[in-house]
């Protein structure tokens, strides 16, 4: 199987400047100034069907074509390296193994959008990746590939790395912009969209690390070749982060539209210990859960949406038949309750409320009405808020009890009986003690 | 403890500010740099940062409280952050947090009275491929964590 980005993923190895240049590195960034003007470059990326790989899947070239170039203000490029979606770790691989690929992608995207200043917003916990990126940046400046008059082409481009400080919501693009302006990372009401009013009030392009890292390949081999690698309207390949109950967790680069079953069984080595598959989260924690009988689905933005879930960040979390879905949902909702920025009542109250209900259920005090109550809460959380965190929380909240309703019902009933008979209601972190059903997951 | 800014620190901060369009924008980098020096951010440092970046102290406070990686109090000399999010939970995180709590005699979020250890239960650190995992101090990711590994880290 052909590899693009991941062909640079050699364990324990970083492609520094000399290495990368020996391997086609910076050829496209150097050539782009002569081969294209901004418009033809954007057209090329449109033709490649390159989708935004941070989670939303918006076509990159189309997004770029929305950026107004006549406002008299500078245009900024902001690189989203916040990588906060649980189950996702691929941007870290890119930065760790081939930071210059990202920098080359940044140069190409900057040129397409007439950008002379870019910021890379990297999550605060990524200390080693940050140091690698910083060193690569210094190499690129030293070579004259960044800074003034890059490649001697009369084009200036400054790149600044900015470290986040531990907040999932700063991965949301407008929360990120607020954070980058020195404020709390509270998302902005849209419109206006960042393409028009973004960083410091100026037009701003925001793209994920992986999205930008595919640009050199599109220029190396052509937009049509890239588009043909993938499925309809979903160009190329993407990096699937696979974790959980599989034999070989890791990052797998596969064509858009690859069947989920192939990812799990052919590439990730199947379920650990030969157990049976129970459920899969296909696109990061915020994607609706799939049952084992749904893994025939092709993994692209459109096919997963048609199935009521989403491709998201391509974080594939696999669960075997020892998993307690009630506890898994409790752990999931605890995350959103913790990470909601608190601006919108449906999100702030809804996530906390549901988490407390689930915690109570796990503690053995569930009530039959809880399941429908949660569905009610869920119905006012989606689509009523400033950002998509609430929709992301609503996806698992709706899908787990829908797809595993008998298990939720049995849990509520059985745990209560168990508690009544043996009195073992004692807990740590809101999780039932060993030997009870819920412990299966832990 | 003396958290005064030497000319060297001041130069470092100036160099950071120079990269940005506004004075306020680099506040995360400024606080991070100071915290790397001093271990935590005192009320006095907060006030000094406000003055330095020409913003009201309340704006610094807002940032300090919004982000989880800033500390207003000294942390333990060794810091364990055990991930508790879904993939890690599927592979035993809750037991590990509980074990570390028992071993250290504190709850997650606390520091031992002798100031040696701090323990946190944190959300996904972007390393689910090595789950269950934890971060030791501020820069080391440790994967395939077991109770024995926690004991070793505590001892070393
Ligand atoms: C709550 C939330 C968290 C997000 N976290 C990230 C993230 O960590 N990394 C990322 O690239 N995109 C994240 N996104 C998506 C961004 O808002 C945005 O769509 C993306 O950075 C655009 O780049 P792309 O078009 O190249 O994907 C998040 C979105 C939401 C709603
Ligand atoms: S939906 Fe939630 S996270 Fe997003 S802005 Fe509203 S409160 Fe904040
Ligand atoms: S869930 Fe623990 S590192 Fe991602």
PDB file of N, CA, C and O in Angstrom, chain A residues 116-179:
ATOM      1  N   UNK A 116       1.722  36.528   5.028  1.00  0.00           N
ATOM      2  CA  UNK A 116       3.129  36.769   5.336  1.00  0.00           C
ATOM      3  C   UNK A 116       3.452  36.513   6.799  1.00  0.00           C
ATOM      4  O   UNK A 116       4.570  36.704   7.239  1.00  0.00           O
ATOM      5  N   UNK A 117       2.420  36.103   7.531  1.00  0.00           N
ATOM      6  CA  UNK A 117       2.659  35.784   8.933  1.00  0.00           C
ATOM      7  C   UNK A 117       1.772  34.604   9.329  1.00  0.00           C
ATOM      8  O   UNK A 117       0.559  34.627   9.130  1.00  0.00           O
ATOM      9  N   UNK A 118       2.404  33.574   9.874  1.00  0.00           N
ATOM     10  CA  UNK A 118       1.640  32.392  10.283  1.00  0.00           C
ATOM     11  C   UNK A 118       1.941  32.077  11.744  1.00  0.00           C
ATOM     12  O   UNK A 118       3.053  32.309  12.222  1.00  0.00           O
ATOM     13  N   UNK A 119       0.941  31.567  12.426  1.00  0.00           N
ATOM     14  CA  UNK A 119       1.113  31.092  13.796  1.00  0.00           C
ATOM     15  C   UNK A 119       0.814  29.601  13.842  1.00  0.00           C
ATOM     16  O   UNK A 119      -0.162  29.136  13.239  1.00  0.00           O
ATOM     17  N   UNK A 120       1.642  28.864  14.570  1.00  0.00           N
ATOM     18  CA  UNK A 120       1.346  27.452  14.820  1.00  0.00           C
ATOM     19  C   UNK A 120       0.944  27.345  16.277  1.00  0.00           C
ATOM     20  O   UNK A 120       1.735  27.638  17.173  1.00  0.00           O
ATOM     21  N   UNK A 121      -0.307  26.958  16.514  1.00  0.00           N
ATOM     22  CA  UNK A 121      -0.805  26.831  17.890  1.00  0.00           C
ATOM     23  C   UNK A 121      -0.705  25.363  18.293  1.00  0.00           C
ATOM     24  O   UNK A 121      -1.482  24.520  17.855  1.00  0.00           O
ATOM     25  N   UNK A 122       0.283  25.052  19.131  1.00  0.00           N
ATOM     26  CA  UNK A 122       0.525  23.652  19.509  1.00  0.00           C
ATOM     27  C   UNK A 122       0.085  23.423  20.945  1.00  0.00           C
ATOM     28  O   UNK A 122       0.296  24.273  21.815  1.00  0.00           O
ATOM     29  N   UNK A 123      -0.509  22.277  21.204  1.00  0.00           N
ATOM     30  CA  UNK A 123      -1.046  22.058  22.552  1.00  0.00           C
ATOM     31  C   UNK A 123       0.073  22.070  23.585  1.00  0.00           C
ATOM     32  O   UNK A 123       1.176  21.572  23.346  1.00  0.00           O
ATOM     33  N   UNK A 124      -0.236  22.622  24.738  1.00  0.00           N
ATOM     34  CA  UNK A 124       0.771  22.887  25.763  1.00  0.00           C
ATOM     35  C   UNK A 124       1.459  21.655  26.311  1.00  0.00           C
ATOM     36  O   UNK A 124       2.613  21.712  26.747  1.00  0.00           O
ATOM     37  N   UNK A 125       0.769  20.504  26.269  1.00  0.00           N
ATOM     38  CA  UNK A 125       1.365  19.283  26.825  1.00  0.00           C
ATOM     39  C   UNK A 125       2.392  18.665  25.888  1.00  0.00           C
ATOM     40  O   UNK A 125       3.181  17.826  26.313  1.00  0.00           O
ATOM     41  N   UNK A 126       2.373  19.062  24.625  1.00  0.00           N
ATOM     42  CA  UNK A 126       3.318  18.497  23.657  1.00  0.00           C
ATOM     43  C   UNK A 126       4.680  19.182  23.782  1.00  0.00           C
ATOM     44  O   UNK A 126       5.077  19.963  22.911  1.00  0.00           O
ATOM     45  N   UNK A 127       5.408  18.853  24.831  1.00  0.00           N
ATOM     46  CA  UNK A 127       6.681  19.535  25.068  1.00  0.00           C
ATOM     47  C   UNK A 127       7.758  19.054  24.098  1.00  0.00           C
ATOM     48  O   UNK A 127       8.430  19.863  23.457  1.00  0.00           O
ATOM     49  N   UNK A 128       7.921  17.735  23.960  1.00  0.00           N
ATOM     50  CA  UNK A 128       8.929  17.222  23.030  1.00  0.00           C
ATOM     51  C   UNK A 128       8.613  17.626  21.581  1.00  0.00           C
ATOM     52  O   UNK A 128       9.490  18.114  20.873  1.00  0.00           O
ATOM     53  N   UNK A 129       7.368  17.432  21.130  1.00  0.00           N
ATOM     54  CA  UNK A 129       7.050  17.874  19.766  1.00  0.00           C
ATOM     55  C   UNK A 129       7.319  19.372  19.567  1.00  0.00           C
ATOM     56  O   UNK A 129       7.808  19.785  18.517  1.00  0.00           O
ATOM     57  N   UNK A 130       7.037  20.158  20.586  1.00  0.00           N
ATOM     58  CA  UNK A 130       7.304  21.602  20.496  1.00  0.00           C
ATOM     59  C   UNK A 130       8.792  21.866  20.274  1.00  0.00           C
ATOM     60  O   UNK A 130       9.175  22.670  19.411  1.00  0.00           O
ATOM     61  N   UNK A 131       9.623  21.171  21.031  1.00  0.00           N
ATOM     62  CA  UNK A 131      11.066  21.395  20.897  1.00  0.00           C
ATOM     63  C   UNK A 131      11.567  20.972  19.514  1.00  0.00           C
ATOM     64  O   UNK A 131      12.423  21.631  18.915  1.00  0.00           O
ATOM     65  N   UNK A 132      11.000  19.889  18.987  1.00  0.00           N
ATOM     66  CA  UNK A 132      11.373  19.432  17.643  1.00  0.00           C
ATOM     67  C   UNK A 132      10.960  20.473  16.596  1.00  0.00           C
ATOM     68  O   UNK A 132      11.743  20.857  15.725  1.00  0.00           O
ATOM     69  N   UNK A 133       9.729  20.945  16.732  1.00  0.00           N
ATOM     70  CA  UNK A 133       9.219  21.927  15.777  1.00  0.00           C
ATOM     71  C   UNK A 133      10.050  23.209  15.819  1.00  0.00           C
ATOM     72  O   UNK A 133      10.361  23.806  14.783  1.00  0.00           O
ATOM     73  N   UNK A 134      10.421  23.588  17.021  1.00  0.00           N
ATOM     74  CA  UNK A 134      11.202  24.817  17.200  1.00  0.00           C
ATOM     75  C   UNK A 134      12.562  24.687  16.502  1.00  0.00           C
ATOM     76  O   UNK A 134      13.018  25.605  15.819  1.00  0.00           O
ATOM     77  N   UNK A 135      13.163  23.529  16.672  1.00  0.00           N
ATOM     78  CA  UNK A 135      14.466  23.321  16.042  1.00  0.00           C
ATOM     79  C   UNK A 135      14.331  23.313  14.513  1.00  0.00           C
ATOM     80  O   UNK A 135      15.159  23.896  13.804  1.00  0.00           O
ATOM     81  N   UNK A 136      13.277  22.675  14.021  1.00  0.00           N
ATOM     82  CA  UNK A 136      13.052  22.646  12.570  1.00  0.00           C
ATOM     83  C   UNK A 136      12.837  24.063  12.035  1.00  0.00           C
ATOM     84  O   UNK A 136      13.342  24.431  10.971  1.00  0.00           O
ATOM     85  N   UNK A 137      12.099  24.850  12.803  1.00  0.00           N
ATOM     86  CA  UNK A 137      11.836  26.230  12.398  1.00  0.00           C
ATOM     87  C   UNK A 137      13.151  27.005  12.288  1.00  0.00           C
ATOM     88  O   UNK A 137      13.373  27.762  11.329  1.00  0.00           O
ATOM     89  N   UNK A 138      14.021  26.795  13.252  1.00  0.00           N
ATOM     90  CA  UNK A 138      15.325  27.474  13.222  1.00  0.00           C
ATOM     91  C   UNK A 138      16.131  27.045  11.995  1.00  0.00           C
ATOM     92  O   UNK A 138      16.762  27.870  11.330  1.00  0.00           O
ATOM     93  N   UNK A 139      16.043  25.760  11.683  1.00  0.00           N
ATOM     94  CA  UNK A 139      16.735  25.274  10.476  1.00  0.00           C
ATOM     95  C   UNK A 139      16.201  25.960   9.217  1.00  0.00           C
ATOM     96  O   UNK A 139      16.976  26.344   8.335  1.00  0.00           O
ATOM     97  N   UNK A 140      14.879  26.086   9.159  1.00  0.00           N
ATOM     98  CA  UNK A 140      14.268  26.679   7.970  1.00  0.00           C
ATOM     99  C   UNK A 140      14.628  28.161   7.846  1.00  0.00           C
ATOM    100  O   UNK A 140      14.890  28.657   6.747  1.00  0.00           O
ATOM    101  N   UNK A 141      14.654  28.858   8.965  1.00  0.00           N
ATOM    102  CA  UNK A 141      15.083  30.265   8.933  1.00  0.00           C
ATOM    103  C   UNK A 141      16.542  30.366   8.488  1.00  0.00           C
ATOM    104  O   UNK A 141      16.900  31.213   7.664  1.00  0.00           O
ATOM    105  N   UNK A 142      17.388  29.479   9.027  1.00  0.00           N
ATOM    106  CA  UNK A 142      18.816  29.529   8.712  1.00  0.00           C
ATOM    107  C   UNK A 142      19.057  29.320   7.213  1.00  0.00           C
ATOM    108  O   UNK A 142      19.961  29.893   6.619  1.00  0.00           O
ATOM    109  N   UNK A 143      18.205  28.499   6.588  1.00  0.00           N
ATOM    110  CA  UNK A 143      18.346  28.198   5.168  1.00  0.00           C
ATOM    111  C   UNK A 143      17.756  29.281   4.274  1.00  0.00           C
ATOM    112  O   UNK A 143      17.884  29.231   3.052  1.00  0.00           O
ATOM    113  N   UNK A 144      17.022  30.208   4.898  1.00  0.00           N
ATOM    114  CA  UNK A 144      16.336  31.216   4.093  1.00  0.00           C
ATOM    115  C   UNK A 144      15.038  30.713   3.491  1.00  0.00           C
ATOM    116  O   UNK A 144      14.532  31.264   2.514  1.00  0.00           O
ATOM    117  N   UNK A 145      14.480  29.631   4.076  1.00  0.00           N
ATOM    118  CA  UNK A 145      13.196  29.114   3.604  1.00  0.00           C
ATOM    119  C   UNK A 145      12.038  29.794   4.334  1.00  0.00           C
ATOM    120  O   UNK A 145      10.881  29.669   3.949  1.00  0.00           O
ATOM    121  N   UNK A 146      12.370  30.457   5.429  1.00  0.00           N
ATOM    122  CA  UNK A 146      11.393  31.289   6.137  1.00  0.00           C
ATOM    123  C   UNK A 146      12.082  32.609   6.424  1.00  0.00           C
ATOM    124  O   UNK A 146      13.307  32.696   6.428  1.00  0.00           O
ATOM    125  N   UNK A 147      11.277  33.630   6.683  1.00  0.00           N
ATOM    126  CA  UNK A 147      11.841  34.951   6.960  1.00  0.00           C
ATOM    127  C   UNK A 147      11.670  35.854   5.743  1.00  0.00           C
ATOM    128  O   UNK A 147      10.651  35.788   5.043  1.00  0.00           O
ATOM    129  N   UNK A 148      12.687  36.673   5.503  1.00  0.00           N
ATOM    130  CA  UNK A 148      12.624  37.601   4.371  1.00  0.00           C
ATOM    131  C   UNK A 148      13.018  36.917   3.062  1.00  0.00           C
ATOM    132  O   UNK A 148      13.917  36.080   3.050  1.00  0.00           O
ATOM    133  N   UNK A 149      12.348  37.284   1.998  1.00  0.00           N
ATOM    134  CA  UNK A 149      12.763  36.889   0.649  1.00  0.00           C
ATOM    135  C   UNK A 149      13.058  35.387   0.552  1.00  0.00           C
ATOM    136  O   UNK A 149      14.138  34.971   0.164  1.00  0.00           O
ATOM    137  N   UNK A 150      12.057  34.602   0.900  1.00  0.00           N
ATOM    138  CA  UNK A 150      12.314  33.165   1.009  1.00  0.00           C
ATOM    139  C   UNK A 150      12.611  32.543  -0.362  1.00  0.00           C
ATOM    140  O   UNK A 150      12.043  32.951  -1.371  1.00  0.00           O
ATOM    141  N   UNK A 151      13.514  31.615  -0.382  1.00  0.00           N
ATOM    142  CA  UNK A 151      14.013  30.972  -1.608  1.00  0.00           C
ATOM    143  C   UNK A 151      14.473  32.006  -2.641  1.00  0.00           C
ATOM    144  O   UNK A 151      14.508  31.729  -3.839  1.00  0.00           O
ATOM    145  N   UNK A 152      14.761  33.218  -2.173  1.00  0.00           N
ATOM    146  CA  UNK A 152      15.154  34.277  -3.099  1.00  0.00           C
ATOM    147  C   UNK A 152      14.042  34.684  -4.058  1.00  0.00           C
ATOM    148  O   UNK A 152      14.291  35.195  -5.149  1.00  0.00           O
ATOM    149  N   UNK A 153      12.772  34.426  -3.657  1.00  0.00           N
ATOM    150  CA  UNK A 153      11.653  34.690  -4.571  1.00  0.00           C
ATOM    151  C   UNK A 153      10.953  36.018  -4.276  1.00  0.00           C
ATOM    152  O   UNK A 153       9.862  36.280  -4.802  1.00  0.00           O
ATOM    153  N   UNK A 154      11.535  36.786  -3.361  1.00  0.00           N
ATOM    154  CA  UNK A 154      10.922  38.082  -3.076  1.00  0.00           C
ATOM    155  C   UNK A 154       9.663  37.992  -2.234  1.00  0.00           C
ATOM    156  O   UNK A 154       8.863  38.920  -2.204  1.00  0.00           O
ATOM    157  N   UNK A 155       9.482  36.864  -1.557  1.00  0.00           N
ATOM    158  CA  UNK A 155       8.288  36.666  -0.727  1.00  0.00           C
ATOM    159  C   UNK A 155       8.725  36.557   0.735  1.00  0.00           C
ATOM    160  O   UNK A 155       9.684  35.846   1.044  1.00  0.00           O
ATOM    161  N   UNK A 156       8.033  37.292   1.639  1.00  0.00           N
ATOM    162  CA  UNK A 156       8.379  37.231   3.066  1.00  0.00           C
ATOM    163  C   UNK A 156       7.379  36.354   3.811  1.00  0.00           C
ATOM    164  O   UNK A 156       6.176  36.443   3.562  1.00  0.00           O
ATOM    165  N   UNK A 157       7.868  35.541   4.723  1.00  0.00           N
ATOM    166  CA  UNK A 157       6.962  34.737   5.554  1.00  0.00           C
ATOM    167  C   UNK A 157       7.572  34.495   6.926  1.00  0.00           C
ATOM    168  O   UNK A 157       8.614  33.844   7.058  1.00  0.00           O
ATOM    169  N   UNK A 158       6.906  35.051   7.954  1.00  0.00           N
ATOM    170  CA  UNK A 158       7.315  34.805   9.332  1.00  0.00           C
ATOM    171  C   UNK A 158       6.417  33.723   9.918  1.00  0.00           C
ATOM    172  O   UNK A 158       5.201  33.713   9.671  1.00  0.00           O
ATOM    173  N   UNK A 159       7.007  32.809  10.701  1.00  0.00           N
ATOM    174  CA  UNK A 159       6.210  31.786  11.377  1.00  0.00           C
ATOM    175  C   UNK A 159       6.539  31.807  12.866  1.00  0.00           C
ATOM    176  O   UNK A 159       7.715  31.783  13.253  1.00  0.00           O
ATOM    177  N   UNK A 160       5.507  31.885  13.691  1.00  0.00           N
ATOM    178  CA  UNK A 160       5.677  31.915  15.143  1.00  0.00           C
ATOM    179  C   UNK A 160       4.988  30.694  15.743  1.00  0.00           C
ATOM    180  O   UNK A 160       3.848  30.384  15.382  1.00  0.00           O
ATOM    181  N   UNK A 161       5.688  30.014  16.644  1.00  0.00           N
ATOM    182  CA  UNK A 161       5.063  28.879  17.341  1.00  0.00           C
ATOM    183  C   UNK A 161       4.516  29.383  18.667  1.00  0.00           C
ATOM    184  O   UNK A 161       5.197  30.086  19.402  1.00  0.00           O
ATOM    185  N   UNK A 162       3.278  29.020  18.935  1.00  0.00           N
ATOM    186  CA  UNK A 162       2.598  29.488  20.140  1.00  0.00           C
ATOM    187  C   UNK A 162       2.088  28.269  20.908  1.00  0.00           C
ATOM    188  O   UNK A 162       1.361  27.447  20.355  1.00  0.00           O
ATOM    189  N   UNK A 163       2.464  28.165  22.169  1.00  0.00           N
ATOM    190  CA  UNK A 163       2.039  27.009  22.951  1.00  0.00           C
ATOM    191  C   UNK A 163       0.727  27.277  23.677  1.00  0.00           C
ATOM    192  O   UNK A 163       0.570  28.304  24.327  1.00  0.00           O
ATOM    193  N   UNK A 164      -0.187  26.343  23.585  1.00  0.00           N
ATOM    194  CA  UNK A 164      -1.418  26.405  24.358  1.00  0.00           C
ATOM    195  C   UNK A 164      -1.116  26.066  25.808  1.00  0.00           C
ATOM    196  O   UNK A 164       0.035  25.851  26.187  1.00  0.00           O
ATOM    197  N   UNK A 165      -2.169  26.003  26.629  1.00  0.00           N
ATOM    198  CA  UNK A 165      -1.925  25.797  28.053  1.00  0.00           C
ATOM    199  C   UNK A 165      -2.945  24.859  28.680  1.00  0.00           C
ATOM    200  O   UNK A 165      -3.314  24.999  29.842  1.00  0.00           O
ATOM    201  N   UNK A 166      -3.422  23.885  27.889  1.00  0.00           N
ATOM    202  CA  UNK A 166      -4.284  22.872  28.478  1.00  0.00           C
ATOM    203  C   UNK A 166      -5.749  23.249  28.488  1.00  0.00           C
ATOM    204  O   UNK A 166      -6.305  23.536  29.540  1.00  0.00           O
ATOM    205  N   UNK A 167      -6.381  23.290  27.327  1.00  0.00           N
ATOM    206  CA  UNK A 167      -7.823  23.522  27.251  1.00  0.00           C
ATOM    207  C   UNK A 167      -8.286  22.981  25.911  1.00  0.00           C
ATOM    208  O   UNK A 167      -7.901  23.486  24.866  1.00  0.00           O
ATOM    209  N   UNK A 168      -9.119  21.949  25.967  1.00  0.00           N
ATOM    210  CA  UNK A 168      -9.636  21.299  24.755  1.00  0.00           C
ATOM    211  C   UNK A 168     -10.306  22.306  23.833  1.00  0.00           C
ATOM    212  O   UNK A 168     -10.152  22.250  22.610  1.00  0.00           O
ATOM    213  N   UNK A 169     -11.029  23.237  24.424  1.00  0.00           N
ATOM    214  CA  UNK A 169     -11.833  24.158  23.625  1.00  0.00           C
ATOM    215  C   UNK A 169     -10.969  25.040  22.721  1.00  0.00           C
ATOM    216  O   UNK A 169     -11.444  25.572  21.720  1.00  0.00           O
ATOM    217  N   UNK A 170      -9.700  25.189  23.045  1.00  0.00           N
ATOM    218  CA  UNK A 170      -8.817  25.998  22.195  1.00  0.00           C
ATOM    219  C   UNK A 170      -8.510  25.307  20.869  1.00  0.00           C
ATOM    220  O   UNK A 170      -7.867  25.894  19.999  1.00  0.00           O
ATOM    221  N   UNK A 171      -8.954  24.074  20.678  1.00  0.00           N
ATOM    222  CA  UNK A 171      -8.846  23.428  19.374  1.00  0.00           C
ATOM    223  C   UNK A 171      -9.940  23.917  18.434  1.00  0.00           C
ATOM    224  O   UNK A 171      -9.794  23.879  17.221  1.00  0.00           O
ATOM    225  N   UNK A 172     -11.052  24.378  18.998  1.00  0.00           N
ATOM    226  CA  UNK A 172     -12.123  24.969  18.181  1.00  0.00           C
ATOM    227  C   UNK A 172     -11.557  26.259  17.610  1.00  0.00           C
ATOM    228  O   UNK A 172     -10.961  27.062  18.327  1.00  0.00           O
ATOM    229  N   UNK A 173     -11.757  26.481  16.321  1.00  0.00           N
ATOM    230  CA  UNK A 173     -10.953  27.515  15.660  1.00  0.00           C
ATOM    231  C   UNK A 173     -11.102  28.917  16.233  1.00  0.00           C
ATOM    232  O   UNK A 173     -10.128  29.657  16.321  1.00  0.00           O
ATOM    233  N   UNK A 174     -12.309  29.291  16.657  1.00  0.00           N
ATOM    234  CA  UNK A 174     -12.434  30.660  17.182  1.00  0.00           C
ATOM    235  C   UNK A 174     -12.003  30.751  18.648  1.00  0.00           C
ATOM    236  O   UNK A 174     -11.542  31.800  19.093  1.00  0.00           O
ATOM    237  N   UNK A 175     -12.130  29.637  19.378  1.00  0.00           N
ATOM    238  CA  UNK A 175     -11.561  29.587  20.725  1.00  0.00           C
ATOM    239  C   UNK A 175     -10.048  29.731  20.625  1.00  0.00           C
ATOM    240  O   UNK A 175      -9.410  30.426  21.421  1.00  0.00           O
ATOM    241  N   UNK A 176      -9.506  29.076  19.607  1.00  0.00           N
ATOM    242  CA  UNK A 176      -8.067  29.154  19.362  1.00  0.00           C
ATOM    243  C   UNK A 176      -7.641  30.602  19.088  1.00  0.00           C
ATOM    244  O   UNK A 176      -6.644  31.085  19.623  1.00  0.00           O
ATOM    245  N   UNK A 177      -8.424  31.291  18.274  1.00  0.00           N
ATOM    246  CA  UNK A 177      -8.070  32.681  17.949  1.00  0.00           C
ATOM    247  C   UNK A 177      -8.108  33.561  19.190  1.00  0.00           C
ATOM    248  O   UNK A 177      -7.221  34.381  19.412  1.00  0.00           O
ATOM    249  N   UNK A 178      -9.143  33.371  20.011  1.00  0.00           N
ATOM    250  CA  UNK A 178      -9.215  34.133  21.256  1.00  0.00           C
ATOM    251  C   UNK A 178      -7.980  33.867  22.102  1.00  0.00           C
ATOM    252  O   UNK A 178      -7.364  34.781  22.662  1.00  0.00           O
ATOM    253  N   UNK A 179      -7.633  32.596  22.202  1.00  0.00           N
ATOM    254  CA  UNK A 179      -6.476  32.201  23.000  1.00  0.00           C
ATOM    255  C   UNK A 179      -5.199  32.840  22.454  1.00  0.00           C
ATOM    256  O   UNK A 179      -4.351  33.328  23.193  1.00  0.00           O
TER     257      UNK A 179
END
